mmCIF file of C-alpha atoms in Angstrom:
data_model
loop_
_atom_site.group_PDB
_atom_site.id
_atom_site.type_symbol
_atom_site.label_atom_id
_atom_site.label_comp_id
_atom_site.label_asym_id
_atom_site.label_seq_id
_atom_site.Cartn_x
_atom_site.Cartn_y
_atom_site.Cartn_z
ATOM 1 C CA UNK F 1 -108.627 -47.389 72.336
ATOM 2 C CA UNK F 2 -104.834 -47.289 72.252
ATOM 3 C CA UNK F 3 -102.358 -49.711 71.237
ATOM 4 C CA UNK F 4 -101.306 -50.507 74.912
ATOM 5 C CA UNK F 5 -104.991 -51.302 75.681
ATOM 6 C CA UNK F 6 -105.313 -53.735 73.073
ATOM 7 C CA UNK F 7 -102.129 -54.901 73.711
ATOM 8 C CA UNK F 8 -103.408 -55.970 77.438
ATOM 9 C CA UNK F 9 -107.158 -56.772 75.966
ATOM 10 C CA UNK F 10 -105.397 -59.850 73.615
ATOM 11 C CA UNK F 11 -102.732 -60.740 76.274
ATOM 12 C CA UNK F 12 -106.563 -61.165 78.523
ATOM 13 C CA UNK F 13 -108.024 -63.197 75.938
ATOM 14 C CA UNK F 14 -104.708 -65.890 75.924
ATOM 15 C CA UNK F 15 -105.023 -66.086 79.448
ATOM 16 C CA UNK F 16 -108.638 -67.455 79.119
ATOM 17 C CA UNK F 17 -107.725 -69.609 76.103
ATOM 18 C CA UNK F 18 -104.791 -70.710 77.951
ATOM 19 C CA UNK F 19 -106.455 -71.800 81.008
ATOM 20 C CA UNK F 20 -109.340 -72.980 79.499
ATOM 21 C CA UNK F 21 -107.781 -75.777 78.504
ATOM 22 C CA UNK F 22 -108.173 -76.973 82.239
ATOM 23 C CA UNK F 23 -111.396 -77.454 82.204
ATOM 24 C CA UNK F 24 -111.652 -78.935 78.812
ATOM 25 C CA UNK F 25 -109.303 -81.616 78.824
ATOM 26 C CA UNK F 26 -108.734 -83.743 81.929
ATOM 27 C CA UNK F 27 -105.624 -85.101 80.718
ATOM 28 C CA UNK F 28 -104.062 -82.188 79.126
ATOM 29 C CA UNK F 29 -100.366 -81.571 80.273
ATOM 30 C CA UNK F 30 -100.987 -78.266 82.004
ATOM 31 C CA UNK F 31 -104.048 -79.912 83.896
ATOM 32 C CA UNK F 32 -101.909 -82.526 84.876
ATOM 33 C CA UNK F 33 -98.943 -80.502 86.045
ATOM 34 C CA UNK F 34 -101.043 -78.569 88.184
ATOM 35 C CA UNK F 35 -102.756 -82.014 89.564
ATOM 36 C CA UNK F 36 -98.786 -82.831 90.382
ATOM 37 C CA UNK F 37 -98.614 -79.464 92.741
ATOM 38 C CA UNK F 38 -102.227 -79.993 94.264
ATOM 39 C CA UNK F 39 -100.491 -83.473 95.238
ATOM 40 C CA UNK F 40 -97.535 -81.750 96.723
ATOM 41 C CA UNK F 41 -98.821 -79.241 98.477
ATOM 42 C CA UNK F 42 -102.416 -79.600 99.990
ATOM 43 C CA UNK F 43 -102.363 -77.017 102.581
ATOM 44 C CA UNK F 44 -101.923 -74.102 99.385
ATOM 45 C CA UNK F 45 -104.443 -76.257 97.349
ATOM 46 C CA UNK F 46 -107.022 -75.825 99.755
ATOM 47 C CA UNK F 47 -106.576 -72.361 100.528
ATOM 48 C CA UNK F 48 -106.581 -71.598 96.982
ATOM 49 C CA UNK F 49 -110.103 -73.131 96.766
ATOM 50 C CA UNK F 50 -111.855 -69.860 98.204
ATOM 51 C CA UNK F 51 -110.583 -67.366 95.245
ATOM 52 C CA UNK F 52 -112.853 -65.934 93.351
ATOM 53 C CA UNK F 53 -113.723 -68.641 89.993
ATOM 54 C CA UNK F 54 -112.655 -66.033 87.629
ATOM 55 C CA UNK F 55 -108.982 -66.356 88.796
ATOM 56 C CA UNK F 56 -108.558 -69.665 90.602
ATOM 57 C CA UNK F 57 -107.492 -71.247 87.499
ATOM 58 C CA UNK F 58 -104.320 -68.923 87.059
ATOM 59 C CA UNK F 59 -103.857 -69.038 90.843
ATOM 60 C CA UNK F 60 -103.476 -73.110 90.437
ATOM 61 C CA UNK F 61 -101.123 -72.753 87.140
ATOM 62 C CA UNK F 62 -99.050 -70.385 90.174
ATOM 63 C CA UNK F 63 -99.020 -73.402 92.263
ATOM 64 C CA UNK F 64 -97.819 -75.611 89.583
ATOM 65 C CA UNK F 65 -94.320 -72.665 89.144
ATOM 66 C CA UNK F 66 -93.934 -72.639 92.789
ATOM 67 C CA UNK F 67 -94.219 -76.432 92.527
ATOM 68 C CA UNK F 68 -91.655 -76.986 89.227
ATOM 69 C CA UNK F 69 -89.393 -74.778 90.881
ATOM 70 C CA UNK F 70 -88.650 -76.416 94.005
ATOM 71 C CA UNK F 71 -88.686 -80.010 92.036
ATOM 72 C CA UNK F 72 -85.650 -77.955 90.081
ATOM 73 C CA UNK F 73 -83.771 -78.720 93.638
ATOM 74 C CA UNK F 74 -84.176 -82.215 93.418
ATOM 75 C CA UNK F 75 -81.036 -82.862 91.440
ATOM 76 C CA UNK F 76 -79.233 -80.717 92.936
ATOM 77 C CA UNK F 77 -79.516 -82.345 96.232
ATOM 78 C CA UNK F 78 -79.479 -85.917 94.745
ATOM 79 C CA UNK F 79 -76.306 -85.758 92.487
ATOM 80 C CA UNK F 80 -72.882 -86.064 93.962
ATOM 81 C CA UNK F 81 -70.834 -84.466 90.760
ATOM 82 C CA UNK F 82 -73.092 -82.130 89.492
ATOM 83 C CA UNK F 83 -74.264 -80.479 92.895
ATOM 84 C CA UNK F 84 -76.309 -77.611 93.271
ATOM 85 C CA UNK F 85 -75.115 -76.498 89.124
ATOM 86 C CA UNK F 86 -77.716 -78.941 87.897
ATOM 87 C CA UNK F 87 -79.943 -76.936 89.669
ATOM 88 C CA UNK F 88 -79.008 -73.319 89.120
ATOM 89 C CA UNK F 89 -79.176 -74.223 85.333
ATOM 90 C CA UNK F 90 -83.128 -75.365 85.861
ATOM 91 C CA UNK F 91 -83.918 -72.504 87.501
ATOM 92 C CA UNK F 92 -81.556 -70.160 84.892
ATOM 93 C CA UNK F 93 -83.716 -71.631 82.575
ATOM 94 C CA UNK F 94 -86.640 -70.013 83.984
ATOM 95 C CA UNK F 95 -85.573 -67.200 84.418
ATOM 96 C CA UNK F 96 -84.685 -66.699 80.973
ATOM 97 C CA UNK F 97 -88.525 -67.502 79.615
ATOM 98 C CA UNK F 98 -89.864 -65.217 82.044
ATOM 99 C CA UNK F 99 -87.626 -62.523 80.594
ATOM 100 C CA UNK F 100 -87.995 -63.372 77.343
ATOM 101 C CA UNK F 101 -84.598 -64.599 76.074
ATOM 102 C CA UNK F 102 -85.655 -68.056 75.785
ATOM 103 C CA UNK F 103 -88.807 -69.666 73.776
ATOM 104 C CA UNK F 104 -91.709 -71.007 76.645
ATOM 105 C CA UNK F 105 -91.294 -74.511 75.783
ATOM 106 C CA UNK F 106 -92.254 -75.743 79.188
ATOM 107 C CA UNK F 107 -96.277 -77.121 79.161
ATOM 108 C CA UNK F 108 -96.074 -74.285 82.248
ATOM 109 C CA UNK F 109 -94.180 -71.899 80.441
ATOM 110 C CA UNK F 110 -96.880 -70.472 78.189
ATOM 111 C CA UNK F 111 -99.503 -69.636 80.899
ATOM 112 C CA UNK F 112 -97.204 -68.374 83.320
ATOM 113 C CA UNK F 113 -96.130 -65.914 80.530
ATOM 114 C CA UNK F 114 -99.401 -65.202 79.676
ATOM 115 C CA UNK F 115 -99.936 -63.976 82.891
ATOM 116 C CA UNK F 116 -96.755 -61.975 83.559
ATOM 117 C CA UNK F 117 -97.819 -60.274 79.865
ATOM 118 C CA UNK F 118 -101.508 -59.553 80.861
ATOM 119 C CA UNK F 119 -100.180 -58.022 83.845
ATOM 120 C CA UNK F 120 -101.896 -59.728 86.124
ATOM 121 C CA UNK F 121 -98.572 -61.213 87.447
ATOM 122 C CA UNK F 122 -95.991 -58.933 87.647
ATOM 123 C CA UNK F 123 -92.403 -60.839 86.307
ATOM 124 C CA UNK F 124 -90.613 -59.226 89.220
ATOM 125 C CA UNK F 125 -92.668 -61.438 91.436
ATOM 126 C CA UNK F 126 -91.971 -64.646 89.451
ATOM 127 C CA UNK F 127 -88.519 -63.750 89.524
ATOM 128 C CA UNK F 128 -88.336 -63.768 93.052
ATOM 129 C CA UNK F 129 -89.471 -67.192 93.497
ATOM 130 C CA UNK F 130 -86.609 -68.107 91.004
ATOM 131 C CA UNK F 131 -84.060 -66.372 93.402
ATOM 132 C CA UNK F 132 -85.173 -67.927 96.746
ATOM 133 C CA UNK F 133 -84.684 -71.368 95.509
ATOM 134 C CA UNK F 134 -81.088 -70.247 93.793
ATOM 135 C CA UNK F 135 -80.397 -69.023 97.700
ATOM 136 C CA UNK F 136 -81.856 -72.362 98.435
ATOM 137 C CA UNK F 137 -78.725 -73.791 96.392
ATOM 138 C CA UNK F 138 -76.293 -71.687 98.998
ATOM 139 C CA UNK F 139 -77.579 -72.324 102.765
ATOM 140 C CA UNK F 140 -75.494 -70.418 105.233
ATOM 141 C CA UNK F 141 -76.205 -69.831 109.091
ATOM 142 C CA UNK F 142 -77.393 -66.210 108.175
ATOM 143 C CA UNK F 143 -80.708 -65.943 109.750
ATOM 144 C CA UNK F 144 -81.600 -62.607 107.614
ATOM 145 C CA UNK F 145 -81.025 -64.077 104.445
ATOM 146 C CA UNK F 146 -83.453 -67.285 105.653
ATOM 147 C CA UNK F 147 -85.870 -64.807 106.405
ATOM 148 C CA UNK F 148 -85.439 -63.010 102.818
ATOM 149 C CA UNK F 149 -85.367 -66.645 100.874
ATOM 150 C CA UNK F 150 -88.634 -66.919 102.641
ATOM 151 C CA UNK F 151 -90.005 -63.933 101.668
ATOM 152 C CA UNK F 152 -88.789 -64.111 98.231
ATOM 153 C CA UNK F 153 -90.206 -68.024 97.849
ATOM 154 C CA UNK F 154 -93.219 -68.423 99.675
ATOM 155 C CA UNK F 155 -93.983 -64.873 100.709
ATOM 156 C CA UNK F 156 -93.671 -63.943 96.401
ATOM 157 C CA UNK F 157 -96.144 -66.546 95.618
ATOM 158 C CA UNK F 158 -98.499 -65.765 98.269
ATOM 159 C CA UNK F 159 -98.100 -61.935 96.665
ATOM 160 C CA UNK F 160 -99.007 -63.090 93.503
ATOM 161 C CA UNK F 161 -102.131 -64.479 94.671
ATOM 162 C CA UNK F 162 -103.035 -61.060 95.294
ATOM 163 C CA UNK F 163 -101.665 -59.200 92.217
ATOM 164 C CA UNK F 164 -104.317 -62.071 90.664
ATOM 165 C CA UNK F 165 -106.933 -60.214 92.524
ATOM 166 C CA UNK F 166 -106.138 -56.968 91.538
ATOM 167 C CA UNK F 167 -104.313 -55.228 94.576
ATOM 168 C CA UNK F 168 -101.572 -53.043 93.946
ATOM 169 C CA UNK F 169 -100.784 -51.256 97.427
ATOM 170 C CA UNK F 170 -97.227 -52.174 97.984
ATOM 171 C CA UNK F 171 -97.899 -52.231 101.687
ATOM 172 C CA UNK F 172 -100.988 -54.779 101.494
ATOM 173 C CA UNK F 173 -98.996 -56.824 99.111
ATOM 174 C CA UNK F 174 -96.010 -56.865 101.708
ATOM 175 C CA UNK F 175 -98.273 -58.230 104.492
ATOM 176 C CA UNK F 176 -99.246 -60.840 101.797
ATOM 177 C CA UNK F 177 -95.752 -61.493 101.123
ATOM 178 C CA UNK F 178 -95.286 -61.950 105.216
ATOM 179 C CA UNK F 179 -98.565 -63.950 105.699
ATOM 180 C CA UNK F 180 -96.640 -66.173 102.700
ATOM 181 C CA UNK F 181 -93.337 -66.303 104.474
ATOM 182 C CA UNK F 182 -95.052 -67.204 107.964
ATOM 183 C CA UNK F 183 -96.619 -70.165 106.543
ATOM 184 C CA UNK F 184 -93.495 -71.135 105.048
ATOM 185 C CA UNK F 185 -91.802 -71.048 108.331
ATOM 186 C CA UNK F 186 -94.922 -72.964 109.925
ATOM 187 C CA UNK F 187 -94.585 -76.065 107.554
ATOM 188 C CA UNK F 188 -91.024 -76.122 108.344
ATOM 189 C CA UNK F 189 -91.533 -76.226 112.037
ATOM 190 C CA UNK F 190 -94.044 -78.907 111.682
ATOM 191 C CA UNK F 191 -92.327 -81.404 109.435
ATOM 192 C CA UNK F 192 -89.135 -80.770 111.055
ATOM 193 C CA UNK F 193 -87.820 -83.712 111.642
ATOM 194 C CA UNK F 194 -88.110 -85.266 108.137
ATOM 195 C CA UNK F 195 -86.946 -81.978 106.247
ATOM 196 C CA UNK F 196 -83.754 -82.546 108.171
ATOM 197 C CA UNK F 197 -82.587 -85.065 106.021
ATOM 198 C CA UNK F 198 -83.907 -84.233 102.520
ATOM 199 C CA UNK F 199 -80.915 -81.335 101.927
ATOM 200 C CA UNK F 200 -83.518 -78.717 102.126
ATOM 201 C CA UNK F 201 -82.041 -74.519 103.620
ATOM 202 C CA UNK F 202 -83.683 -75.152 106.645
ATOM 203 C CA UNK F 203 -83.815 -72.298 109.489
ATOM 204 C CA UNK F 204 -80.232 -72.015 110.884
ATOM 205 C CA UNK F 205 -80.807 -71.930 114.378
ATOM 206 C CA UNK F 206 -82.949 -74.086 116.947
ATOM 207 C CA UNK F 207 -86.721 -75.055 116.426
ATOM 208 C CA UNK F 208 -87.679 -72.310 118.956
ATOM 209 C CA UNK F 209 -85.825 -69.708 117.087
ATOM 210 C CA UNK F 210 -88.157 -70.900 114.061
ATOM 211 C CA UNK F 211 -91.527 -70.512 115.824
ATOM 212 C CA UNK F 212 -90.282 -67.064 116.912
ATOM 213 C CA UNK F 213 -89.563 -65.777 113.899
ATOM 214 C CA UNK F 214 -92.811 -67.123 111.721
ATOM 215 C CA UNK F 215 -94.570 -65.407 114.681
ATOM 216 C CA UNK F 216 -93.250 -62.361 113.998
ATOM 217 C CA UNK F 217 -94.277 -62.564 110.159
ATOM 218 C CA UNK F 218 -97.647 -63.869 111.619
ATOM 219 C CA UNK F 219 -97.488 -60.033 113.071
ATOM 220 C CA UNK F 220 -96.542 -58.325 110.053
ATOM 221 C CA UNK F 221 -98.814 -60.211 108.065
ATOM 222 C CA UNK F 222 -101.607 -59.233 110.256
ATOM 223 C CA UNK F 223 -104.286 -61.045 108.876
ATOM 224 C CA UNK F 224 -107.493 -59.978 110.391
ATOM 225 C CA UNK F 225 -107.124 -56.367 110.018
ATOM 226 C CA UNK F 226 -107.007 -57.407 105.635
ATOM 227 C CA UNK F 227 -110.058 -56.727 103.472
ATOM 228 C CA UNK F 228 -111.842 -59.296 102.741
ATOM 229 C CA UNK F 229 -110.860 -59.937 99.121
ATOM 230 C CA UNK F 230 -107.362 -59.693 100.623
ATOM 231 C CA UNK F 231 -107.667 -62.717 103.621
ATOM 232 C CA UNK F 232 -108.864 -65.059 100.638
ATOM 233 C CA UNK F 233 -105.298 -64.492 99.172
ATOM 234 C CA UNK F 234 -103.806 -64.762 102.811
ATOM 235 C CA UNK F 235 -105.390 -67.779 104.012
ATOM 236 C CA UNK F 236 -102.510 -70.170 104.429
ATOM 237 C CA UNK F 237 -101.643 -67.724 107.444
ATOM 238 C CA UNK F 238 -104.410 -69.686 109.536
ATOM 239 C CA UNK F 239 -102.439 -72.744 109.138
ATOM 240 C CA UNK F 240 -99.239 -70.853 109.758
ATOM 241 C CA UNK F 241 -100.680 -69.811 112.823
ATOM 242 C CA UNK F 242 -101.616 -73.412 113.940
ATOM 243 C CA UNK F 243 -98.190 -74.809 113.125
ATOM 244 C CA UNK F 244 -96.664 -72.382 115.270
ATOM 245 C CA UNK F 245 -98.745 -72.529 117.832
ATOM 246 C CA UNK F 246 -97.677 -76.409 118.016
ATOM 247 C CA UNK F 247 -94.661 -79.118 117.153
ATOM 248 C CA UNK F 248 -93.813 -81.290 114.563
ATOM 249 C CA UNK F 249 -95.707 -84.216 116.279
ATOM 250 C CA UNK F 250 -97.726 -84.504 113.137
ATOM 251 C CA UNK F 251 -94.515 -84.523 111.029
ATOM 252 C CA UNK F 252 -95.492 -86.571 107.349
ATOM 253 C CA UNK F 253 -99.122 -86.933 108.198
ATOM 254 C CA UNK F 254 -101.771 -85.302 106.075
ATOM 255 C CA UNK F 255 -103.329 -81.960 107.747
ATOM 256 C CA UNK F 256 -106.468 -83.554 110.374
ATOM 257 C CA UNK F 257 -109.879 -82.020 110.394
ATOM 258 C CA UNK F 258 -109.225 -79.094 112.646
ATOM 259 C CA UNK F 259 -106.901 -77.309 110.562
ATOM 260 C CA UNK F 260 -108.849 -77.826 107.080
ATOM 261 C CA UNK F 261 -112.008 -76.669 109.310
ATOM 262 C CA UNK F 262 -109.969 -73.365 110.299
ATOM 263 C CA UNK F 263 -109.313 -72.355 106.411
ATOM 264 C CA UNK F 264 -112.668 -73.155 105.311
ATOM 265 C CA UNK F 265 -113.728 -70.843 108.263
ATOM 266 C CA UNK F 266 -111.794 -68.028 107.661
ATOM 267 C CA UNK F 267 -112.531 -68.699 103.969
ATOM 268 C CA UNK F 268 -116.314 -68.498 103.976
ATOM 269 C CA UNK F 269 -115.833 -65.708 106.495
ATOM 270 C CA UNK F 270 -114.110 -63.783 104.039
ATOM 271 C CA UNK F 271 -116.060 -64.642 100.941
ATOM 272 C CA UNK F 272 -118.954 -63.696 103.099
ATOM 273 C CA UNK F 273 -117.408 -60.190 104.223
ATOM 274 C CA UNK F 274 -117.053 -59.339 100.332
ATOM 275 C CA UNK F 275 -121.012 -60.023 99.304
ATOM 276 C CA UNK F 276 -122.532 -58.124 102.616
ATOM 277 C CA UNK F 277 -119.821 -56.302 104.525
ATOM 278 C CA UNK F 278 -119.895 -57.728 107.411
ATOM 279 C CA UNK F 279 -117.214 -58.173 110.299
ATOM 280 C CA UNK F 280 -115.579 -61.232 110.619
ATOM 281 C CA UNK F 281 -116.530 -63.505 113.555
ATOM 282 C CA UNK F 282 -113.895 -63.599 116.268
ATOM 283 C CA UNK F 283 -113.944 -66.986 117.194
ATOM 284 C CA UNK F 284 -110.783 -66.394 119.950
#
């Protein structure tokens, strides 16, 4: 065994100690960080639900990044001297631990470079959730670079879900990325109306427009054609596809039985397709 192996054998074991620690302690800061994001974002909570046990601990720790870094916009959108600078210096911050120039003193910080070190995350996908909230500091009326913050935010973490399971084709993880950015462009579309006001990059162009385009990463994305092991780490596509297929009439309100019924679906369809091999059930 060579140095490299061991190398990624130990950087294994901290993983497990790390995240161990969740089920442990109830109150311990990482478990309640991650409580914070499962808060914040229910849709990616549940969907996360139907990973395989052996990784949905790191994929909730994921949640909890995605989640710290769009709280880093918060003061950059609520002070009126320091602008979006207080927020670019949060997320510089970041970027600095995950490349190693600055100690992980963040309760996150140490499992999210655990990760990145036992390569199950690569950094270059971390770092391109830091970048689509820095474009998030700089909104213009360039509908490509929308469409690239979105694939660099929510299309990266979505990607990450399926480094965690081990693929490594660049095209699969693309359609990830997509499924991702579609799902990002579906909760926009549906809570509309109160993102409006918060200072969020919305989609610079009409509501329409928006449907249009998470459609077309609904396309790219693809999601039936995936293997199995690869819808369970696409799965908040189904709700992207039922918040584009509607409005933003259900703007603030928690998701209603027919959409949690449609990811529990697809996920026991897929968990089911891994164990026998079986074809999933068209149900349209």
């Amino acid at each position: 065994m060579n140095h490299a192996q061991v190398s990624r054998i130990s950087s294994h074991v901290r993983v497990r100690e790390i995240l161990g620690l969740m089920a442990r302690q109830k109150h311990q800061p990482l478990v309640m960080e991650v409580q914070k994001a499962v808060q914040a974002d229910p849709g990616r909570a549940l969907c996360l639900w139907f990973l395989p046990s052996s990784v949905r601990d790191a994929a909730y720790v994921l949640l909890a990044f995605h989640n710290e870094l769009i709280r880093a916009l918060a003061p950059a959108r609520s002070a009126a001297v320091a602008g979006p600078m207080a927020g670019y210096i949060r997320l510089q911050w970041w970027r600095e631990v995950l490349e190693a120039q600055r100690k992980p003193e963040h309760v996150l910080a140490p499992a999210i470079m655990a990760l990145v070190q036992s390569g199950q995350v690569q950094r270059e996908t971390c770092l391109k959730m830091i970048t689509a909230r820095e474009m998030e500091l700089e909104p213009t009326q360039d509908v490509e670079r929308w469409m690239q913050m979105m694939r660099d935010g929510a299309g990266a973490f979505q990607q990450a879900i399926g480094e965690l399971l081990g693929v490594q084709d660049a095209v699969t993880l693309q359609r990830l990325a997509a499924g991702g950015a579609a799902y990002g462009a579906g909760t926009m579309l549906r809570h509309w109306p109160l993102l409006a006001g918060t200072g969020r990059f919305l989609f610079p162009g009409m509501q329409e427009q928006l449907r249009q385009v998470g459609k077309m990463f609904l396309q790219e994305c693809h999601f039936k054609a995936l293997e199995p092991r690869c819808r369970k780490a696409a799965l908040p596509a189904v709700l992207a596809k039922r918040d584009l297929a509607r409005g933003s009439e259900q703007a603030g309100l928690p998701r209603g039985i027919g959409d949690r019924l449609a990811v529990c679906r697809a996920g026991i369809q897929a968990s089911l397709a891994t164990i026998f091999s079986i074809t999933p059930i068209r149900t349209e």
